[in-house]
PDB file of C-alpha atoms in Angstrom:
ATOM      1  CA  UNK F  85      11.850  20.400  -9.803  1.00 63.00           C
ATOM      2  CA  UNK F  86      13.750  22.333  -7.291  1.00 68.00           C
ATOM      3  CA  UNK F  87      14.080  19.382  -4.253  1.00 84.00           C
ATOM      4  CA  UNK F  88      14.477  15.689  -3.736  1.00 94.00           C
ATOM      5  CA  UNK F  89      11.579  13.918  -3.043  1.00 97.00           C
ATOM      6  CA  UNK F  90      11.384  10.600  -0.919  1.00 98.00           C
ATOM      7  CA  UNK F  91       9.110   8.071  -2.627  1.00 98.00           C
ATOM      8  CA  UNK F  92       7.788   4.779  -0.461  1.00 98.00           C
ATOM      9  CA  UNK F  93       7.481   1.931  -2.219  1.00 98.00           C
ATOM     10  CA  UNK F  94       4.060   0.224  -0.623  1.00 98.00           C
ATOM     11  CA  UNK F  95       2.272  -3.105  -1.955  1.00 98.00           C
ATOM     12  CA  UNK F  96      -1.378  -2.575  -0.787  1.00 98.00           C
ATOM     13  CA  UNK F  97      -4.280  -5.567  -1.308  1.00 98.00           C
ATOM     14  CA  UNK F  98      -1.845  -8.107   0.236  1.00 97.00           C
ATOM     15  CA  UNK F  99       0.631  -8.293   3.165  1.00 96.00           C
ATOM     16  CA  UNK F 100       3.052 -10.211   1.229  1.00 97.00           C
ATOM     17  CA  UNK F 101       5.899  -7.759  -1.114  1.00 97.00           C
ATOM     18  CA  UNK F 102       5.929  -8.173  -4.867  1.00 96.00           C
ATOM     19  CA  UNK F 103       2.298  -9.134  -3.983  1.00 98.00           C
ATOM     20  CA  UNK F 104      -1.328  -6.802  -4.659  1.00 98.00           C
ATOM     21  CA  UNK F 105      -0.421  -3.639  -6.277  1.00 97.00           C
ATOM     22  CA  UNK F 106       1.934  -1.165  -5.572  1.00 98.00           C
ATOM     23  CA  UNK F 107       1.869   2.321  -5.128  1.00 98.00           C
ATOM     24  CA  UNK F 108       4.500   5.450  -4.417  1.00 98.00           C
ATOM     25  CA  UNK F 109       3.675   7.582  -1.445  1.00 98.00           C
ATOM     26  CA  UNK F 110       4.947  10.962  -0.583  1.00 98.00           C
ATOM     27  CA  UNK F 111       4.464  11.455   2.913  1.00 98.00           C
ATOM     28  CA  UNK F 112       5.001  15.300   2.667  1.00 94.00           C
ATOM     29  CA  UNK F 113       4.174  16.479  -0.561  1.00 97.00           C
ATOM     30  CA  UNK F 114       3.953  20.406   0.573  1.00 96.00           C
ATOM     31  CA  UNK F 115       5.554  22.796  -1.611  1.00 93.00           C
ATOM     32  CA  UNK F 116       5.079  20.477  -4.579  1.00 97.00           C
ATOM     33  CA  UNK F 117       2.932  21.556  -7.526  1.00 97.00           C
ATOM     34  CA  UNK F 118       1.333  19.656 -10.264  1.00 97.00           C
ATOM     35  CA  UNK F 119       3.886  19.564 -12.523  1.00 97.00           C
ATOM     36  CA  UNK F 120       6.461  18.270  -9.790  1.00 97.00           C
ATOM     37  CA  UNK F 121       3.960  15.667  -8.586  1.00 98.00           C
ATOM     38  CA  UNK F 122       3.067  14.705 -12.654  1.00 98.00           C
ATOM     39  CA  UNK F 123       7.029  14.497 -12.698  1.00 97.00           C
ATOM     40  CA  UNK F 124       7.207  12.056  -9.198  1.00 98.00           C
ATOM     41  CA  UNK F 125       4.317   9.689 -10.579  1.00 98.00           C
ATOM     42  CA  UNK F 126       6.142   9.459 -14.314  1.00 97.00           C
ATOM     43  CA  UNK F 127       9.613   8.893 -12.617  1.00 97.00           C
ATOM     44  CA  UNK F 128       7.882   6.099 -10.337  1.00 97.00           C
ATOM     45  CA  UNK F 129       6.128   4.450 -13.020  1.00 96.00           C
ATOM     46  CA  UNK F 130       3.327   2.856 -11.038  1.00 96.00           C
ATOM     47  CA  UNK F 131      -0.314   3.041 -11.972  1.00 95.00           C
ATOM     48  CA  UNK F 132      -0.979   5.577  -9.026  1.00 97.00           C
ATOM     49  CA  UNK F 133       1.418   7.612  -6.919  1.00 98.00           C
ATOM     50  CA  UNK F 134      -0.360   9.621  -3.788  1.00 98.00           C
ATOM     51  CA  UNK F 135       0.906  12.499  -2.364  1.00 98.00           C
ATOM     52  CA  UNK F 136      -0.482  13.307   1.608  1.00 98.00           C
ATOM     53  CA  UNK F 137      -1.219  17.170   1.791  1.00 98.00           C
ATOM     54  CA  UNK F 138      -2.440  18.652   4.987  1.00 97.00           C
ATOM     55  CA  UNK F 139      -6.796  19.538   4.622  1.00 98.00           C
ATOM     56  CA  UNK F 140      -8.685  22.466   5.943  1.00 95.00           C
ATOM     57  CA  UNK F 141     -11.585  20.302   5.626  1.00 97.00           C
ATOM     58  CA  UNK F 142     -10.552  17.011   6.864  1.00 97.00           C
ATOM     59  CA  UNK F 143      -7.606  15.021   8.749  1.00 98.00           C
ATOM     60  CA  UNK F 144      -5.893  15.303   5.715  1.00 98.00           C
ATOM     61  CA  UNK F 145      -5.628  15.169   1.670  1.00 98.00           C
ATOM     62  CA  UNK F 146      -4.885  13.030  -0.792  1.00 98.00           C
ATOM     63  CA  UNK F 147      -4.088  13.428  -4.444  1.00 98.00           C
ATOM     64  CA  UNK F 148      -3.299  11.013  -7.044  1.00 98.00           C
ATOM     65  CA  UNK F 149      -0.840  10.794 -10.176  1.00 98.00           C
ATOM     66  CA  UNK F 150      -0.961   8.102 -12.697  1.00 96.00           C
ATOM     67  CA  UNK F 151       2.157   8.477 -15.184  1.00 96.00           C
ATOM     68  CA  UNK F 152      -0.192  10.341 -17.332  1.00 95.00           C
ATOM     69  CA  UNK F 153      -2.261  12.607 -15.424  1.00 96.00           C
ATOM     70  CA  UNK F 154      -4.320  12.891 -12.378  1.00 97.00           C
ATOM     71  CA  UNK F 155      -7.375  10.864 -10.989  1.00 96.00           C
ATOM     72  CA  UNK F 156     -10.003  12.123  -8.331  1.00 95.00           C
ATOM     73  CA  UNK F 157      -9.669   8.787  -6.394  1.00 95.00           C
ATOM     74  CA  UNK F 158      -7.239   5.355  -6.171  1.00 96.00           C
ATOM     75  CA  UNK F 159      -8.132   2.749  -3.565  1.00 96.00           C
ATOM     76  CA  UNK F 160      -4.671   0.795  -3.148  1.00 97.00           C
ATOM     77  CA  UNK F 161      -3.226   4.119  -3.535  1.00 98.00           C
ATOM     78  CA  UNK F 162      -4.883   4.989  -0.333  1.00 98.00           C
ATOM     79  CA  UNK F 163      -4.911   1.976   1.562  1.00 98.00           C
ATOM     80  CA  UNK F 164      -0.706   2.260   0.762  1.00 98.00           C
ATOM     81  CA  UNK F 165      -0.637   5.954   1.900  1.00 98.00           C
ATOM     82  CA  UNK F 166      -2.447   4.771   5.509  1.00 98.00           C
ATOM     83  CA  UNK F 167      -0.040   1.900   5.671  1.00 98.00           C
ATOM     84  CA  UNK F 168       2.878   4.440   5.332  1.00 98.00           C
ATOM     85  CA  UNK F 169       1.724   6.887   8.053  1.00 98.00           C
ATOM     86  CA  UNK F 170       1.021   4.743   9.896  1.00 98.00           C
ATOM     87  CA  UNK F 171       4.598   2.941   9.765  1.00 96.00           C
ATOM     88  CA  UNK F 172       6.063   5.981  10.270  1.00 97.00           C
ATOM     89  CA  UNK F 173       3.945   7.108  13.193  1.00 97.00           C
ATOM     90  CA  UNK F 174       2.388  10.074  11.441  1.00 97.00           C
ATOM     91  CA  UNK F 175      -1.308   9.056  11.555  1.00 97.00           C
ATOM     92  CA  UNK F 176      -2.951  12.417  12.850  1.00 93.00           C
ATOM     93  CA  UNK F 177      -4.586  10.226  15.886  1.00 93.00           C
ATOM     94  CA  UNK F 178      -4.009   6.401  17.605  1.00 96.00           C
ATOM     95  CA  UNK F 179      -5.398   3.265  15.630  1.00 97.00           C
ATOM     96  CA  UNK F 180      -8.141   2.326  15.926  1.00 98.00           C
ATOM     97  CA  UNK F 181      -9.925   5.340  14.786  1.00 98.00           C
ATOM     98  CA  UNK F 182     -11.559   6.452  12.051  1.00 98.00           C
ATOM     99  CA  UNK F 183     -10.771   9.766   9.815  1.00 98.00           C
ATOM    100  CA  UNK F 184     -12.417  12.082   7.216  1.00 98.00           C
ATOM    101  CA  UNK F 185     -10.073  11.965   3.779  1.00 98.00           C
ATOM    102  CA  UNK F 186     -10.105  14.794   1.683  1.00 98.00           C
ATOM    103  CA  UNK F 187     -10.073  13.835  -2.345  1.00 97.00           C
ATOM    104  CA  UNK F 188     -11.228  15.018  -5.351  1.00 96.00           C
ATOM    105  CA  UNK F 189     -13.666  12.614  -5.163  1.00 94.00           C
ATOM    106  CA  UNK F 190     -15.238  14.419  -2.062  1.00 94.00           C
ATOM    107  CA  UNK F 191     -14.553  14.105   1.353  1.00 96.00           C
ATOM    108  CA  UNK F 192     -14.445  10.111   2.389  1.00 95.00           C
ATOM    109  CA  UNK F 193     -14.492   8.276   6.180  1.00 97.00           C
ATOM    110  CA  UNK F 194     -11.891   6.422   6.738  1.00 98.00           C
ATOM    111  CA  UNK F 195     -11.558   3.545   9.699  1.00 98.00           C
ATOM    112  CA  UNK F 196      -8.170   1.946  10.590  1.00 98.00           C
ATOM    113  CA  UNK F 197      -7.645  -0.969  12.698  1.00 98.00           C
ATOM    114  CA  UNK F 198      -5.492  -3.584  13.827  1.00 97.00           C
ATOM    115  CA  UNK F 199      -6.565  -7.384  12.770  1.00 93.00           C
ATOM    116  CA  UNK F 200      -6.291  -9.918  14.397  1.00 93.00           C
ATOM    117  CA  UNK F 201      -2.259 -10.784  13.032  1.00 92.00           C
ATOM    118  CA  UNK F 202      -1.554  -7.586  13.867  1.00 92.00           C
ATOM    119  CA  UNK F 203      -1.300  -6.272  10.072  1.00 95.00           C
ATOM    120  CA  UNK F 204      -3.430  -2.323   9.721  1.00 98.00           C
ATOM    121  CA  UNK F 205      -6.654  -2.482   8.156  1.00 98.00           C
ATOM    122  CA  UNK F 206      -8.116   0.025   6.238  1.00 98.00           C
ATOM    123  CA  UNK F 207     -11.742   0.808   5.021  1.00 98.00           C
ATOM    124  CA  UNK F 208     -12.436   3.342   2.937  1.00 97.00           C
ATOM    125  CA  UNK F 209     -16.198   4.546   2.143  1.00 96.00           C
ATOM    126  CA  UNK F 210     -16.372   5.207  -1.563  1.00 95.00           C
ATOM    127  CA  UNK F 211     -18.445   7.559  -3.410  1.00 92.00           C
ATOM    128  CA  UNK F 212     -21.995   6.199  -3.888  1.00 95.00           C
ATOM    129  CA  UNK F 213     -22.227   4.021  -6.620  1.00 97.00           C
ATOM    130  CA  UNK F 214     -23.362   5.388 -10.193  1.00 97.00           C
ATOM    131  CA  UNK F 215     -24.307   3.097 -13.327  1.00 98.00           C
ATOM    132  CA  UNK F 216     -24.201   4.507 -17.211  1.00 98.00           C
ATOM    133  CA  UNK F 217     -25.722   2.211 -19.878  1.00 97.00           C
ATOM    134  CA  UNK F 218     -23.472   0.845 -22.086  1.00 98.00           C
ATOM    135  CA  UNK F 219     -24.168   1.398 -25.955  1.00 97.00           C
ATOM    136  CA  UNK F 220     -21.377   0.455 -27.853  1.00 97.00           C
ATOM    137  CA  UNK F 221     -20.622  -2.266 -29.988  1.00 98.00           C
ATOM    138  CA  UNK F 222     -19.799  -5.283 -28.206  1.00 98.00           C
ATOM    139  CA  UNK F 223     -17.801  -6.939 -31.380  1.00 98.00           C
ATOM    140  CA  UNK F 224     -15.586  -4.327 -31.016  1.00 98.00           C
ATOM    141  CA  UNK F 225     -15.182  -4.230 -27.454  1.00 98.00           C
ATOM    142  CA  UNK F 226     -14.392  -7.876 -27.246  1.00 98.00           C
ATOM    143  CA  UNK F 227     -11.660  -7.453 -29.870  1.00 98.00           C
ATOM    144  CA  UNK F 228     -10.486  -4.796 -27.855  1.00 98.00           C
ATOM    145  CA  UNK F 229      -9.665  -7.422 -25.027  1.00 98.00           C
ATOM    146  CA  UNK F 230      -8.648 -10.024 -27.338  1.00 98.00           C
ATOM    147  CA  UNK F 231     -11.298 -12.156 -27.042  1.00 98.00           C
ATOM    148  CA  UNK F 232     -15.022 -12.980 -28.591  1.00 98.00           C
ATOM    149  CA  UNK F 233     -18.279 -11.830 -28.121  1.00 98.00           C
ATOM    150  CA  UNK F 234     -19.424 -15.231 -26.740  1.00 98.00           C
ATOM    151  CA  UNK F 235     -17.162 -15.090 -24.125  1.00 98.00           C
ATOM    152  CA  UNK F 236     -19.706 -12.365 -22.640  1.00 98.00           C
ATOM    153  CA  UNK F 237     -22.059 -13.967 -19.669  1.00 98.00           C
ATOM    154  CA  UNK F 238     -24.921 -13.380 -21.556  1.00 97.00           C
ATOM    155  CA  UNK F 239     -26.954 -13.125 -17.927  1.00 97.00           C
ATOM    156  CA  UNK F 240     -25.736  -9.753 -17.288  1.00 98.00           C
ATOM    157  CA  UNK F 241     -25.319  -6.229 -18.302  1.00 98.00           C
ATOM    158  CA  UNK F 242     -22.296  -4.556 -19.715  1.00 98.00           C
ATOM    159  CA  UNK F 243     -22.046  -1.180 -17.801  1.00 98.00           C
ATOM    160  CA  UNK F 244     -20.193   1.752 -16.785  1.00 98.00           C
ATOM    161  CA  UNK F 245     -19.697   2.391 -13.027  1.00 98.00           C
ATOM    162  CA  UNK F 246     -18.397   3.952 -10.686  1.00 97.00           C
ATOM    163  CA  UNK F 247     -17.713   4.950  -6.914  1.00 96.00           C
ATOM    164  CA  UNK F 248     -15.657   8.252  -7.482  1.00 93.00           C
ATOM    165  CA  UNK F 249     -13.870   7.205 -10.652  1.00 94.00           C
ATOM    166  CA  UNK F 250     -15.141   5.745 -14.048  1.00 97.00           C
ATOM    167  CA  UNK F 251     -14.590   2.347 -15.403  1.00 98.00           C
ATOM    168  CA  UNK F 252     -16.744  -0.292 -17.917  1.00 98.00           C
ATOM    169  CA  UNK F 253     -17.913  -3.510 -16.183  1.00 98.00           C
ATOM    170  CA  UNK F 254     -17.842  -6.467 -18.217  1.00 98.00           C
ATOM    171  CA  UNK F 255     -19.353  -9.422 -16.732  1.00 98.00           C
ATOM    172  CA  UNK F 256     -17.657 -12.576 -18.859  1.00 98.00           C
ATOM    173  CA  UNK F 257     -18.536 -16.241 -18.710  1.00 98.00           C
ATOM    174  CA  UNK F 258     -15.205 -18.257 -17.625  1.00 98.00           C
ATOM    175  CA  UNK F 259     -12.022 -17.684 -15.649  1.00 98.00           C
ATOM    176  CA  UNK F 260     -10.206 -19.326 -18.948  1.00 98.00           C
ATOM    177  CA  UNK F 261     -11.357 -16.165 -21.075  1.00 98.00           C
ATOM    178  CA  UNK F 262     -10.613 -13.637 -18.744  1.00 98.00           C
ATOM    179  CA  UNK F 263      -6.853 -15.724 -18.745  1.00 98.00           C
ATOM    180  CA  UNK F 264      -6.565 -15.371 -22.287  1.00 98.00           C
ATOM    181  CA  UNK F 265      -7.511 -11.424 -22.379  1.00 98.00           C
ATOM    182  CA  UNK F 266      -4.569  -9.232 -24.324  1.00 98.00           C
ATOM    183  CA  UNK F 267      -6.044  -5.538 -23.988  1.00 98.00           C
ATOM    184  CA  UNK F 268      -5.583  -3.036 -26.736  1.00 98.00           C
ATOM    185  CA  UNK F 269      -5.730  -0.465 -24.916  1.00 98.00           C
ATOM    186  CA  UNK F 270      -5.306   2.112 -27.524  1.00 97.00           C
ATOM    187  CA  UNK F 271      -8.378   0.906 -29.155  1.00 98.00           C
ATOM    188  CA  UNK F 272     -10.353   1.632 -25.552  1.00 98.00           C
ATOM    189  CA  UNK F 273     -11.475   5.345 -26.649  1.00 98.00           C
ATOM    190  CA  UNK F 274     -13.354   4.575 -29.373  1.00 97.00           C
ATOM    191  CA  UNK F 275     -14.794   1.592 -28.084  1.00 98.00           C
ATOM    192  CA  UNK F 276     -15.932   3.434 -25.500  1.00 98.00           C
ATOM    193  CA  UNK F 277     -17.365   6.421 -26.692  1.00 94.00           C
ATOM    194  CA  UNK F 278     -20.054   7.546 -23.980  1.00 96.00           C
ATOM    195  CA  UNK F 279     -16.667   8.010 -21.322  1.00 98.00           C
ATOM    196  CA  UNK F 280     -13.861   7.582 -24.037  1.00 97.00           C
ATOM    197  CA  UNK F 281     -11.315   7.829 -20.900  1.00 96.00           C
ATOM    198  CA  UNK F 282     -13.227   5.369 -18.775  1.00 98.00           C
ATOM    199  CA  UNK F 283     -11.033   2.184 -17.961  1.00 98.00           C
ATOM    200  CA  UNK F 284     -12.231  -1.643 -18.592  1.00 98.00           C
ATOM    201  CA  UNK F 285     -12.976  -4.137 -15.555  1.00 98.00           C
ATOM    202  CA  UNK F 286     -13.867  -7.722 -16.860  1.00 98.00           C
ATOM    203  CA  UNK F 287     -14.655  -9.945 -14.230  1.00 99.00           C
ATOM    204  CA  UNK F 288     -16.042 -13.427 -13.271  1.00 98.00           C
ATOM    205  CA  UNK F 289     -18.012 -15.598 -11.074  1.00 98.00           C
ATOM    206  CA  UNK F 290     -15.901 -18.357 -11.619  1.00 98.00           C
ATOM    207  CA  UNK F 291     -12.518 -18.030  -9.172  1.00 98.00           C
ATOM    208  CA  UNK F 292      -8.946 -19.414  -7.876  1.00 98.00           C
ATOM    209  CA  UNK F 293      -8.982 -19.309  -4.605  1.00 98.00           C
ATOM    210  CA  UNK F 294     -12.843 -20.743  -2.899  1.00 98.00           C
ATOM    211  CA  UNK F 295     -12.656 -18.074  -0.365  1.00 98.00           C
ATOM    212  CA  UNK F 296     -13.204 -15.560  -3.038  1.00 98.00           C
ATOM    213  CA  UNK F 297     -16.252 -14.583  -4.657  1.00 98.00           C
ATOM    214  CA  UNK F 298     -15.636 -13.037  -7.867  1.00 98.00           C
ATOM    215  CA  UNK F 299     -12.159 -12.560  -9.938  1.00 98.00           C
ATOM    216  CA  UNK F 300     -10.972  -9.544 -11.991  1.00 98.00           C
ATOM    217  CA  UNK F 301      -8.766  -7.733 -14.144  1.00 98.00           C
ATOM    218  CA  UNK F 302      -8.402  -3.868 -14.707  1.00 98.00           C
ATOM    219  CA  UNK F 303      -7.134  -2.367 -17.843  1.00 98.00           C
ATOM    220  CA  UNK F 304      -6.387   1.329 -17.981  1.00 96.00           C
ATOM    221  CA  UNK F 305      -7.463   3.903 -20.195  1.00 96.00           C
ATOM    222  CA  UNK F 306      -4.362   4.927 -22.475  1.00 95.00           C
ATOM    223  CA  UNK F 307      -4.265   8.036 -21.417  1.00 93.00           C
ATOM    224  CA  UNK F 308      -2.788   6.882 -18.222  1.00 93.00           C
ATOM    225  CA  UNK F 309       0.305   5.180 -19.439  1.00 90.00           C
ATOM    226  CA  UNK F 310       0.213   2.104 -18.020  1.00 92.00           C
ATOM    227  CA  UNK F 311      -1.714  -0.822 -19.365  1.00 96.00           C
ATOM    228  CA  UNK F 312      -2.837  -2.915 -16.660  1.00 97.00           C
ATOM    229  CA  UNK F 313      -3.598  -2.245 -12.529  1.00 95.00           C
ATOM    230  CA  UNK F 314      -3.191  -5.231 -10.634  1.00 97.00           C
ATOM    231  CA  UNK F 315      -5.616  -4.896  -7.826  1.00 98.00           C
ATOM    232  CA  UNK F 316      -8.057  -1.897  -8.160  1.00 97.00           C
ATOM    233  CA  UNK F 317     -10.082  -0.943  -5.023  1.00 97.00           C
ATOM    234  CA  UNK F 318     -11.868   1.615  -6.575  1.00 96.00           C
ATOM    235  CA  UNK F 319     -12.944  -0.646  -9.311  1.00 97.00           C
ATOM    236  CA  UNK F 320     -13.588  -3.929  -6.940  1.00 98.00           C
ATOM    237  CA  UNK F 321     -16.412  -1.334  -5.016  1.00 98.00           C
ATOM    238  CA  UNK F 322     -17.865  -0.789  -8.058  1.00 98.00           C
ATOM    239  CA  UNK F 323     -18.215  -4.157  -8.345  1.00 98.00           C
ATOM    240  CA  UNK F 324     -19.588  -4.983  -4.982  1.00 98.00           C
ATOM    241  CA  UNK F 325     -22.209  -2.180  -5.682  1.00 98.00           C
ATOM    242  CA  UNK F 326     -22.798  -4.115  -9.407  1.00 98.00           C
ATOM    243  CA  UNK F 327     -23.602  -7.635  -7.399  1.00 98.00           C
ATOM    244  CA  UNK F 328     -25.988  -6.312  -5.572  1.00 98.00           C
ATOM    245  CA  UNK F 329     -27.785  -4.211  -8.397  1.00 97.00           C
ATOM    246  CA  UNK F 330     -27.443  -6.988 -11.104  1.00 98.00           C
ATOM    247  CA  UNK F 331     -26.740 -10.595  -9.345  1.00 98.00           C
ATOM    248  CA  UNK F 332     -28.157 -10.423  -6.434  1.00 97.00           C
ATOM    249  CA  UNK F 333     -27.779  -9.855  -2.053  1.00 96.00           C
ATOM    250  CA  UNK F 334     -23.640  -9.989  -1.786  1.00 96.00           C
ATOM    251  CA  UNK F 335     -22.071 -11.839   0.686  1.00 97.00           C
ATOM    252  CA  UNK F 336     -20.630  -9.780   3.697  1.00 94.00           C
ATOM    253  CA  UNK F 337     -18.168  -8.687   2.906  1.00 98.00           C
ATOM    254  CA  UNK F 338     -17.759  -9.681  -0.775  1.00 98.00           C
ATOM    255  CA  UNK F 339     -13.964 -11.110  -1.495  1.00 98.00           C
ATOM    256  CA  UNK F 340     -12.688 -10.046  -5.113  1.00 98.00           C
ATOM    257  CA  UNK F 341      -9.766 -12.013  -6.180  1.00 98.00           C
ATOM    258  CA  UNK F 342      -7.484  -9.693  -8.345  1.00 98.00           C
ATOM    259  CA  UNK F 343      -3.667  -9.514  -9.967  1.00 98.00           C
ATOM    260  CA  UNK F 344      -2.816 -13.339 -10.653  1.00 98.00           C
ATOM    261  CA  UNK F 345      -2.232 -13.157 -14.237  1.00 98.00           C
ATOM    262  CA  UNK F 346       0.353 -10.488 -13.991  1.00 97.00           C
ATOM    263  CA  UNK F 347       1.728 -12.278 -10.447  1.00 98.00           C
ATOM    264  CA  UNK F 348       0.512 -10.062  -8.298  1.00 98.00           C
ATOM    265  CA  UNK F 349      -1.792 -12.165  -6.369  1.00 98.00           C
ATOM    266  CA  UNK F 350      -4.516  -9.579  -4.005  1.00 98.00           C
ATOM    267  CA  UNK F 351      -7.670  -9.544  -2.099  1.00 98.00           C
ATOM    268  CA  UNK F 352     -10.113  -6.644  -2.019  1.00 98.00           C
ATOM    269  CA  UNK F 353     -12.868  -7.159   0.527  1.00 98.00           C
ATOM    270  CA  UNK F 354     -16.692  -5.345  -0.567  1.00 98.00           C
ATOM    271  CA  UNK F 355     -19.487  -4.068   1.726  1.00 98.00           C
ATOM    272  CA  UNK F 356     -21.871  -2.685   0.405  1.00 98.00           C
ATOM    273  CA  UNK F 357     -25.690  -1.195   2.129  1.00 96.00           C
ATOM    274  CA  UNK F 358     -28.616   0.102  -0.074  1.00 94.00           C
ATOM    275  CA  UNK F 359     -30.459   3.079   1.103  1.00 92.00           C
ATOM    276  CA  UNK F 360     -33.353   4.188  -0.798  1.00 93.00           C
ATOM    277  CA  UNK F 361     -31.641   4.418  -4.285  1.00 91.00           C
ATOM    278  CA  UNK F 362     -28.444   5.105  -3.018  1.00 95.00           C
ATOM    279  CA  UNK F 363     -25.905   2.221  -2.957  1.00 97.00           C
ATOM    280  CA  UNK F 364     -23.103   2.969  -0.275  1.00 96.00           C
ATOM    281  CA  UNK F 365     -20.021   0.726  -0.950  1.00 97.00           C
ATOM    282  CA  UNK F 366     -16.824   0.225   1.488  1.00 98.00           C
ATOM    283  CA  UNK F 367     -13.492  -1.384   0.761  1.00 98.00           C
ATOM    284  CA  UNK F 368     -10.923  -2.885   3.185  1.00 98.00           C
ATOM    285  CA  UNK F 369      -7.610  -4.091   2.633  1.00 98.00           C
ATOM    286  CA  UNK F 370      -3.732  -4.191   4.140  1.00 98.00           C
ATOM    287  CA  UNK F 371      -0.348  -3.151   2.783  1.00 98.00           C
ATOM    288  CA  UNK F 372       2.881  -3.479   3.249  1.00 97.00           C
ATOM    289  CA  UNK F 373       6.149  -1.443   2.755  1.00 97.00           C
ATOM    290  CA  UNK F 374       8.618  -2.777   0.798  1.00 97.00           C
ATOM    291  CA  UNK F 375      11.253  -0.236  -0.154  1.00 97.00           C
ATOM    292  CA  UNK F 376      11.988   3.176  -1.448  1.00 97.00           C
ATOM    293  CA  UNK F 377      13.341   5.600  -3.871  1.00 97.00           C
ATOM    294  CA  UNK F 378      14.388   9.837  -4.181  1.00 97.00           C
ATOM    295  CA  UNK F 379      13.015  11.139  -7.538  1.00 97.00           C
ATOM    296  CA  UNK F 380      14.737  14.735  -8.793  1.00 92.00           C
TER     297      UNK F 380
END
């Protein structure tokens, strides 16, 4: 890689560091290619790194870099790249205001605001919501998270989903099994063998915190080189979208509770609006910047 390149440290899905999930931004990521950027997000190490490109089509662009290759869409990724602009006063227009962001996952409306303690706000409109029948064996997929078969809430379905990127939703029974979950996430590809690179999203109705709704974890496909994402926004709108298809009318907006067995404590708020057989879903959450580094 032929220049130095400025990586911010930002933890988005909470307003307190060490806290939600962090991401690496690259404010100006012009003149990189994709084996520079693959080179950033593998130096950084964390589950996404987002690089801000200028769009012909929109305010501006967005790609994103696990260690191991790149995905059409992250949601703390992008709620961290908004909090970084917007730190450095490089947001393309005055907050509040809302934006069209370019991604691979098509073009998506962004609205920024300030709340009420001052902290930005992001919402991010996801792709609509899309639901795959899951047909594997569920023995196997419960080993796979290091736990039994029984610990599946037999109520509900066990589904693939997603709002602009793919993972499995697996509805389980008690906060105490998804506590004892170990992933083997090597084992995830041939579990899950209608979207072999597909990630895994257990999650509960049973919660820590009574101003949340439902708790989660997020364990990645292997071919992204991490293991597990803290707090996944992408992942928490599919879930808002699978409440209202499977459980029932959502509260507004739904509050996922996310990152507290790796200490990384985060809130994801949910909206989401059915129209006709299209589920829209939005996501909302702050950031904060907590430090930096120059990869070479």
């Amino acid at each position: 890689m032929s220049r130095m390149v400025r990586v911010l440290h930002v933890d988005a899905f909470s307003t307190t560091p060490r806290m939600g999930n962090p991401a690496g931004v690259v404010l100006d990521a012009s003149g990189l290619d994709d084996e520079a950027m693959q080179h950033v997000a593998r130096e950084v190490g964390f589950n996404e790194t987002a690089f801000v490109l200028p769009s012909a089509r929109g305010d501006l662009r967005l790609r994103y870099f696990t260690p191991g290759h790149e995905v059409n869409l992250c949601g703390h990724a992008t709620v961290a790249s908004f909090v970084a602009l917007h730190h450095h006063g490089l947001l393309p227009r005055p907050v509040p205001c809302r934006l069209m962001l370019e991604t691979l996952a098509g073009m998506l409306p962004i609205v920024l605001e300030i709340d009420p303690v001052g902290q930005l706000m992001v919402t991010m409109t996801q792709a609509p919501a899309q639901f795959v029948e899951f047909q594997g064996n569920r023995a196997k997929l419960a080993r796979s998270l290091g736990v039994e078969e029984a610990d599946f809430d037999p109520e509900l379905p066990v589904v693939y989903g997603s709002t602009g990127l793919w993972t499995l939703v697996v509805p389980v029974r008690t906060l105490a099994a998804i506590r004892r979950m170990i992933p083997r996430n090597a084992e995830f590809p041939d579990v899950l063998a209608e979207m072999p690179t597909a990630s895994v999203h257990p999650f509960c109705r049973e919660v820590i915190d009574p101003q949340s709704h439902l708790h989660a974890r997020h364990f990645s496909s292997p071919r992204s080189g991490t293991t597990e994402d803290p707090v996944t926004g992408t992942a928490s709108g599919v879930l808002g979208a699978y409440y209202r298809k499977f459980i029932g009318s959502p509260p507004s907006p739904l509050v996922v509770e996310q990152g507290q067995e790796v200490g990384r404590d985060g809130r994801v708020l949910v909206w989401t609006d059915q129209r006709g057989e299209m589920c829209e879903v939005r996501i909302a959450g702050a950031g904060c910047l907590v430090g930096e580094q120059i990869v070479d």
